Each structure stands twice: as C-alpha cells, then as structure tokens.
Amino acid sequence: MKYEEIFRSVKAASQGLALVHERTKSRILCEIADAILERKDRLLAANAEDLWSMDRRDPLYDRLLLTESRLADIACDMRRVAGLSSPSGGVIEARTLPNGLRLRRVSVPFGVVGVIYEARPNVTFDVFSLCFKTGNACILKGGSNAARSNEAIVRLIHGVLAGWPECRPSVVELLPPTHEAAEALLSAVGYVDLCIPRGGKSLIRFVRDTARVPVIETGAGVVSAYFDTDGDVSMGARIINNAKTRRVSVCNALDCLIVHRSRLADLPTLCAPLAASNVVIYADAAALSALRGRYPDRLLREVESDSYGTEFMDYAMSVKTVPSFDAALGHIAAYGSGHSECIITQNAAAAHEFERRVDAACVYWNAPTSFTDGGQFGLGAEIGISTQKLGPRGPMGLEALTTYKWIIEGEGQVRE
C-alpha cells in the first residue's frame, strides 16, 4: 500500500476544511447520526463478524461489542457534538501594544490527527466527529479484531460525505490493521500533525518509542479509591461497586481499593455488592483476614507481586490496607497511572488535601471514577483521556484538538 498517497490526500482534505462553514459541518454530523440508525443492520452485521472469533469471556469482547442501544448512544453523542460551538477561530486573548500593534491569539485546528486504537469501534465515530467539528482531518488505525466494524463505519461516513461537495471524503481515512500501517502513520512527518494512541500500556509504549510525529499519551488507567477514616460505609459501597462493575473493560474502572486499617471492620460491607458480579479480590493479609467468611471464599485471593499497579480490565481488583492518609497517597504515587483517583470521606479537610496532593488528571471526592468520560464532562464525546501533563489533560474534547496562532496587525510600525 502506498501510504504516502493516503497521507497526502488527507493533508489536502484538511486544508479544504478551512473553507467549510461550521453550520455545514454540524449538518453533516447530524446526517451521519441519522445514517447510523438507518443502517444499523449493516453496522451490527459487520460487528458480529468481528465478534465471532472472540471469546465472550475476554474483557475486550465488551469493548468491541456494538448493540442497537450503543449505536443509538453513539448517534446521540454525534448530534451533541454537532450542537457544540467549535473553538476553532475563536479569539483566546487580544491586546494592543504601546506601539499600536494589535495582537490576537486565535484558536486553530492541528490539521491532520492520527489515532491508533484497539478493539473500540465507537472510537471511530468519536474521533471523526470531534476532528471534523474542529476542522481537523483524521487518519485511523484500528485493531485487527475490529477491522470489519471500522471498515463499515468509515464506509458509512464516506457515503454521507459524498453527498456534500464542500468536503472531500478523505477528511477521514482508515489504514489497514497492521503493524506496518502503524509505523507508517507514526513516521508521517509533514503529513500528520499529531498522533494519539488509545489502548493499553504496550500500545502506548510502542507509539511513544516509535513516533517521529508529536504524540499525546492517553489510555492506560490504574485507578484507585481510598476509603478514609471518616468514610461513609453506605456511600462507599455504592461508589466502589459502580466504579468497579459498571463496565470493567474501560480505563476508568476501579483497580485498587485502599482502606485505612481503622476501617477494616467495614471492609466486608464495602465489598459486599461486588460479590453479585463475581469480582475476584486480591487482598493483603490484613484485608484478607477481614474478608474471610464474609465474602465468598471462591473469590478471595492472596495479593500477588503484580496485583498493585495492574489495570485489570476484568471482574477483579486488589485491596491495600494502609496505616495513614500519607501511606494511601504514597501507594497511589507508587502504583497509579495519573488517570483517575478517588477519596471517600466525610472529612472536608482530608478531601481537599487529597485533591491538592494527588497527581492525576481527574481527582474525585465521594464520587466514582466511572464519571471520567468526555460525554459525562459535557464535552460531547472524547478522543481519549490524556494522562500526561504537557498539553491537554483528562478527557479530550473539541478544545484539546486545537492549537493557536498569533495574528498581528499594524499600520506600518517598524521595530527599532
């Protein structure tokens, strides 16, 4: 495959997007949302082909799965993005210098955004909608286990775009699900302005180590919840259960419950709702002793060398007993991934100290980490959740897909 031809075509299409009015982009997104529902049978049939070869017990199965309900949610998200105002073209700041020069800092799209991701066909829709709304073209490289789903999705988008002469269909292109394609995308200097990986640690490490184009790291989430000395047990049980079991295959799912040793007697109550979902618990000695006989023995395990710092993506989690607030923070610092962390406490001073000291993109007080999501944050959708500090951090919506340029206007001034 001649990747350079594809990259050149997408680059040209991105430049043409600057001439497309925002209202037109919104209308196109709404038309694609309608097409998702009208052609859902084709999308579900393609998805079924991908699912056929995957074990239902594989945590990635749920991430790959499309249903009528999920397609309806995707269409709703696309309409929501269409209804948002694009930051592109907006004036971030403006001022006049003493010499009369007028300065404006204006938001502009990156140009071409490449995204490498795994078994998440919904990402194909999310990436396109956010990129298109902000005036970016996108190049997608999905995983082989979602190949048919992604092909059907991009085919649907191209079909709608073909009816709008203002837009070239190549504002979105799908590369083959191969290692070669990923390397070509990461080496597309001069064509790709930014690359975003969405997936596990190995994918992110590969992208970071291979890329010759700028990268924003997203994805891997080793998520903890700390039950403090002043935590409410009923609230804690609800938060822990929701954070762990709502969807175990997503990056905001709970991986480790940290409990203050003064509250070990409450640990069985905190964990009780998890048993209904057959959540396996890897517990340290103190926690294991507290849970024995009060949580199903078949679901209890002694903590293993890699239990802490693991993104389980399954019905499993670890429990860590700590002697102090500072020890809880130390555990998070040692094993967290900078994604989402939570404290459950009725002590406002402790909560504010947690918020101040924990180094993560999203820090929660008495709320589950399952809310770490672009849609939940009012961003319409997300292109990923950034765990890095340079550039955007946390759920990345429209604003994260723009950079800026300075515009300087004068009346013949010269610099002395």
CSV table of C-alpha atoms in Angstrom, one decimal, residues 18-252:
chain,number,residue,atom,x,y,z
A,18,ALA,CA,-10.9,25.6,6.5
A,19,LEU,CA,-13.4,26.7,3.8
A,20,VAL,CA,-16.3,24.7,5.2
A,21,HIS,CA,-18.7,26.7,7.4
A,22,GLU,CA,-19.3,25.4,10.9
A,23,ARG,CA,-23.1,25.1,10.2
A,24,THR,CA,-22.3,22.8,7.3
A,25,LYS,CA,-20.1,20.6,9.5
A,26,SER,CA,-22.9,20.3,12.1
A,27,ARG,CA,-25.5,19.4,9.4
A,28,ILE,CA,-23.1,16.7,8.1
A,29,LEU,CA,-22.6,15.3,11.6
A,30,CYS,CA,-26.4,15.1,12.1
A,31,GLU,CA,-26.8,13.4,8.8
A,32,ILE,CA,-24.2,10.8,9.8
A,33,ALA,CA,-26.1,10.3,13.1
A,34,ASP,CA,-29.3,9.6,11.1
A,35,ALA,CA,-27.4,7.2,8.9
A,36,ILE,CA,-26.1,5.3,11.9
A,37,LEU,CA,-29.7,4.4,12.9
A,38,GLU,CA,-30.9,3.9,9.3
A,39,ARG,CA,-28.0,1.5,8.5
A,40,LYS,CA,-27.6,-0.1,11.9
A,41,ASP,CA,-28.2,-3.6,10.5
A,42,ARG,CA,-25.1,-3.3,8.3
A,43,LEU,CA,-23.0,-2.0,11.2
A,44,LEU,CA,-24.2,-4.8,13.5
A,45,ALA,CA,-23.6,-7.4,10.9
A,46,ALA,CA,-20.0,-6.2,10.4
A,47,ASN,CA,-19.5,-6.1,14.2
A,48,ALA,CA,-20.9,-9.7,14.5
A,49,GLU,CA,-18.2,-10.9,12.1
A,50,ASP,CA,-15.5,-9.4,14.4
A,51,LEU,CA,-17.1,-10.8,17.5
A,52,TRP,CA,-17.5,-14.3,16.0
A,53,SER,CA,-13.8,-15.2,16.6
A,54,MET,CA,-13.6,-13.6,20.1
A,55,ASP,CA,-14.1,-15.4,23.4
A,56,ARG,CA,-17.1,-13.8,25.2
A,57,ARG,CA,-15.1,-14.1,28.5
A,58,ASP,CA,-12.4,-11.9,27.0
A,59,PRO,CA,-12.7,-8.4,28.6
A,60,LEU,CA,-12.1,-6.9,25.2
A,61,TYR,CA,-15.3,-8.5,24.0
A,62,ASP,CA,-17.4,-5.9,25.7
A,63,ARG,CA,-15.3,-3.1,24.3
A,64,LEU,CA,-15.7,-4.4,20.8
A,65,LEU,CA,-19.5,-5.1,21.1
A,66,LEU,CA,-21.9,-2.9,19.3
A,67,THR,CA,-25.7,-3.1,20.0
A,68,GLU,CA,-28.7,-1.2,18.9
A,69,SER,CA,-28.6,0.7,22.2
A,70,ARG,CA,-24.9,1.6,21.9
A,71,LEU,CA,-25.4,2.7,18.3
A,72,ALA,CA,-28.3,5.0,19.5
A,73,ASP,CA,-26.0,6.4,22.1
A,74,ILE,CA,-23.3,7.0,19.5
A,75,ALA,CA,-25.7,8.8,17.3
A,76,CYS,CA,-26.8,10.9,20.2
A,77,ASP,CA,-23.2,11.8,21.0
A,78,MET,CA,-22.6,12.8,17.4
A,79,ARG,CA,-25.6,15.1,17.5
A,80,ARG,CA,-24.4,16.5,20.8
A,81,VAL,CA,-21.0,17.3,19.2
A,82,ALA,CA,-22.8,18.9,16.3
A,83,GLY,CA,-24.6,21.2,18.7
A,84,LEU,CA,-21.5,22.4,20.4
A,85,SER,CA,-19.6,25.5,19.3
A,86,SER,CA,-16.2,24.8,17.8
A,87,PRO,CA,-13.3,26.6,19.4
A,88,SER,CA,-11.6,26.9,16.1
A,89,GLY,CA,-11.4,30.5,15.0
A,90,GLY,CA,-12.2,31.8,18.5
A,91,VAL,CA,-10.1,34.6,20.0
A,92,ILE,CA,-8.3,33.4,23.1
A,93,GLU,CA,-6.9,36.8,24.0
A,94,ALA,CA,-6.4,40.2,22.4
A,95,ARG,CA,-4.5,43.3,23.3
A,96,THR,CA,-2.9,46.4,21.8
A,97,LEU,CA,0.8,47.1,22.4
A,98,PRO,CA,2.1,50.6,23.3
A,99,ASN,CA,3.3,50.9,19.7
A,100,GLY,CA,-0.2,50.4,18.3
A,101,LEU,CA,0.3,46.8,17.1
A,102,ARG,CA,-2.9,44.8,17.6
A,103,LEU,CA,-2.3,41.2,18.8
A,104,ARG,CA,-4.8,38.3,18.8
A,105,ARG,CA,-4.2,34.7,19.8
A,106,VAL,CA,-6.6,32.7,17.8
A,107,SER,CA,-7.6,29.0,18.1
A,108,VAL,CA,-6.9,26.9,15.1
A,109,PRO,CA,-7.1,23.1,14.3
A,110,PHE,CA,-4.0,21.0,14.3
A,111,GLY,CA,-4.6,19.9,10.7
A,112,VAL,CA,-4.3,16.1,10.5
A,113,VAL,CA,-4.8,13.9,13.6
A,114,GLY,CA,-3.7,10.3,13.6
A,115,VAL,CA,-5.3,7.9,16.1
A,116,ILE,CA,-4.1,4.3,16.8
A,117,TYR,CA,-6.5,2.3,18.9
A,118,GLU,CA,-7.6,-1.2,19.8
A,119,ALA,CA,-11.0,-3.0,20.0
A,120,ARG,CA,-13.2,0.1,20.3
A,121,PRO,CA,-15.3,0.7,17.1
A,122,ASN,CA,-17.1,3.5,18.9
A,123,VAL,CA,-13.8,5.4,18.9
A,124,THR,CA,-14.0,5.6,15.1
A,125,PHE,CA,-17.2,7.7,15.3
A,126,ASP,CA,-15.9,9.7,18.3
A,127,VAL,CA,-12.6,10.6,16.6
A,128,PHE,CA,-14.3,11.6,13.4
A,129,SER,CA,-17.0,13.8,15.0
A,130,LEU,CA,-14.6,15.7,17.2
A,131,CYS,CA,-11.9,16.1,14.5
A,132,PHE,CA,-14.4,17.1,11.8
A,133,LYS,CA,-16.2,19.7,14.1
A,134,THR,CA,-12.9,21.4,14.9
A,135,GLY,CA,-11.7,21.4,11.2
A,136,ASN,CA,-9.2,18.5,11.5
A,137,ALA,CA,-8.9,15.6,9.2
A,138,CYS,CA,-8.1,12.3,10.7
A,139,ILE,CA,-6.3,9.1,9.9
A,140,LEU,CA,-7.4,6.0,11.8
A,141,LYS,CA,-5.5,2.8,12.6
A,142,GLY,CA,-7.7,0.4,14.5
A,143,GLY,CA,-7.0,-3.1,15.7
A,144,SER,CA,-7.4,-6.3,13.6
A,145,ASN,CA,-10.2,-7.6,15.9
A,146,ALA,CA,-12.4,-4.6,15.0
A,147,ALA,CA,-11.4,-4.4,11.3
A,148,ARG,CA,-14.8,-5.2,9.8
A,149,SER,CA,-16.6,-2.9,12.2
A,150,ASN,CA,-14.3,0.0,11.5
A,151,GLU,CA,-14.4,-0.6,7.7
A,152,ALA,CA,-18.2,-0.5,7.8
A,153,ILE,CA,-18.2,2.7,9.9
A,154,VAL,CA,-15.8,4.6,7.6
A,155,ARG,CA,-17.7,3.4,4.6
A,156,LEU,CA,-20.9,4.9,6.1
A,157,ILE,CA,-19.1,8.2,6.8
A,158,HIS,CA,-17.7,8.3,3.3
A,159,GLY,CA,-21.1,7.7,1.9
A,160,VAL,CA,-22.6,10.7,3.6
A,161,LEU,CA,-19.6,12.9,2.8
A,162,ALA,CA,-20.0,12.0,-0.9
A,163,GLY,CA,-23.3,14.0,-0.9
A,164,TRP,CA,-21.5,17.2,0.2
A,165,PRO,CA,-19.2,18.6,-2.5
A,166,GLU,CA,-17.7,21.0,0.0
A,167,CYS,CA,-16.0,18.1,1.8
A,168,ARG,CA,-13.6,15.6,0.4
A,169,PRO,CA,-14.3,12.0,1.8
A,170,SER,CA,-10.6,11.8,2.6
A,171,VAL,CA,-11.1,14.0,5.6
A,172,VAL,CA,-11.2,10.6,7.3
A,173,GLU,CA,-9.2,7.5,6.1
A,174,LEU,CA,-8.8,4.1,7.7
A,175,LEU,CA,-5.5,2.3,7.5
A,176,PRO,CA,-5.1,-1.5,7.5
A,177,PRO,CA,-4.9,-3.0,11.0
A,178,THR,CA,-1.3,-3.9,10.6
A,179,HIS,CA,2.0,-3.1,12.4
A,180,GLU,CA,3.3,-1.7,9.1
A,181,ALA,CA,0.5,0.8,8.9
A,182,ALA,CA,1.1,1.9,12.4
A,183,GLU,CA,4.8,2.5,11.8
A,184,ALA,CA,3.9,4.4,8.6
A,185,LEU,CA,1.5,6.7,10.4
A,186,LEU,CA,4.0,7.4,13.2
A,187,SER,CA,6.6,8.3,10.7
A,188,ALA,CA,4.4,10.6,8.5
A,189,VAL,CA,6.4,13.8,9.2
A,190,GLY,CA,5.0,16.6,7.2
A,191,TYR,CA,1.6,15.0,6.8
A,192,VAL,CA,0.5,14.1,10.4
A,193,ASP,CA,0.4,17.0,12.9
A,194,LEU,CA,-0.5,14.9,16.0
A,195,CYS,CA,-0.9,11.2,16.9
A,196,ILE,CA,-3.0,9.9,19.8
A,197,PRO,CA,-2.8,6.3,21.0
A,198,ARG,CA,-5.8,4.7,22.7
A,199,GLY,CA,-5.2,1.4,24.4
A,200,GLY,CA,-3.1,-0.5,26.9
A,201,LYS,CA,0.4,0.1,28.2
A,202,SER,CA,2.1,-1.8,25.4
A,203,LEU,CA,0.4,0.1,22.7
A,204,ILE,CA,1.2,3.5,24.3
A,205,ARG,CA,4.8,2.5,24.9
A,206,PHE,CA,5.1,1.4,21.2
A,207,VAL,CA,3.7,4.7,20.0
A,208,ARG,CA,5.9,6.8,22.3
A,209,ASP,CA,9.0,4.9,21.4
A,210,THR,CA,8.4,4.8,17.7
A,211,ALA,CA,6.8,8.1,16.8
A,212,ARG,CA,8.5,10.8,14.7
A,213,VAL,CA,5.4,13.0,14.9
A,214,PRO,CA,4.1,14.7,18.1
A,215,VAL,CA,2.2,12.4,20.4
A,216,ILE,CA,-0.4,12.9,23.2
A,217,GLU,CA,-0.5,9.8,25.5
A,218,THR,CA,-3.9,8.5,26.6
A,219,GLY,CA,-5.5,5.4,27.8
A,220,ALA,CA,-3.9,3.2,30.5
A,221,GLY,CA,-5.7,3.7,33.7
A,222,VAL,CA,-4.6,2.1,37.0
A,223,VAL,CA,-7.4,3.6,39.2
A,224,SER,CA,-7.7,3.6,43.0
A,225,ALA,CA,-10.3,4.6,45.6
A,226,TYR,CA,-9.2,5.4,49.1
A,227,PHE,CA,-11.7,4.7,51.9
A,228,ASP,CA,-10.6,7.1,54.7
A,229,THR,CA,-11.1,7.1,58.4
A,230,ASP,CA,-14.2,9.3,58.1
A,231,GLY,CA,-15.7,7.5,55.1
A,232,ASP,CA,-19.4,6.7,55.0
A,233,VAL,CA,-19.9,3.0,54.6
A,234,SER,CA,-23.2,3.0,52.6
A,235,MET,CA,-21.9,5.7,50.2
A,236,GLY,CA,-18.5,3.9,49.9
A,237,ALA,CA,-20.1,0.6,49.0
A,238,ARG,CA,-22.2,2.3,46.2
A,239,ILE,CA,-19.2,4.2,44.9
A,240,ILE,CA,-16.8,1.2,44.9
A,241,ASN,CA,-19.4,-1.1,43.2
A,242,ASN,CA,-20.2,1.4,40.5
A,243,ALA,CA,-16.5,2.2,39.8
A,244,LYS,CA,-15.6,-1.5,39.6
A,245,THR,CA,-18.6,-3.2,37.9
A,246,ARG,CA,-20.3,-0.6,35.7
A,247,ARG,CA,-18.0,-1.5,32.8
A,248,VAL,CA,-14.9,-3.4,33.7
A,249,SER,CA,-13.2,-3.1,30.3
A,250,VAL,CA,-12.9,0.7,30.3
A,251,CYS,CA,-10.0,2.7,31.6
A,252,ASN,CA,-11.9,4.5,34.3
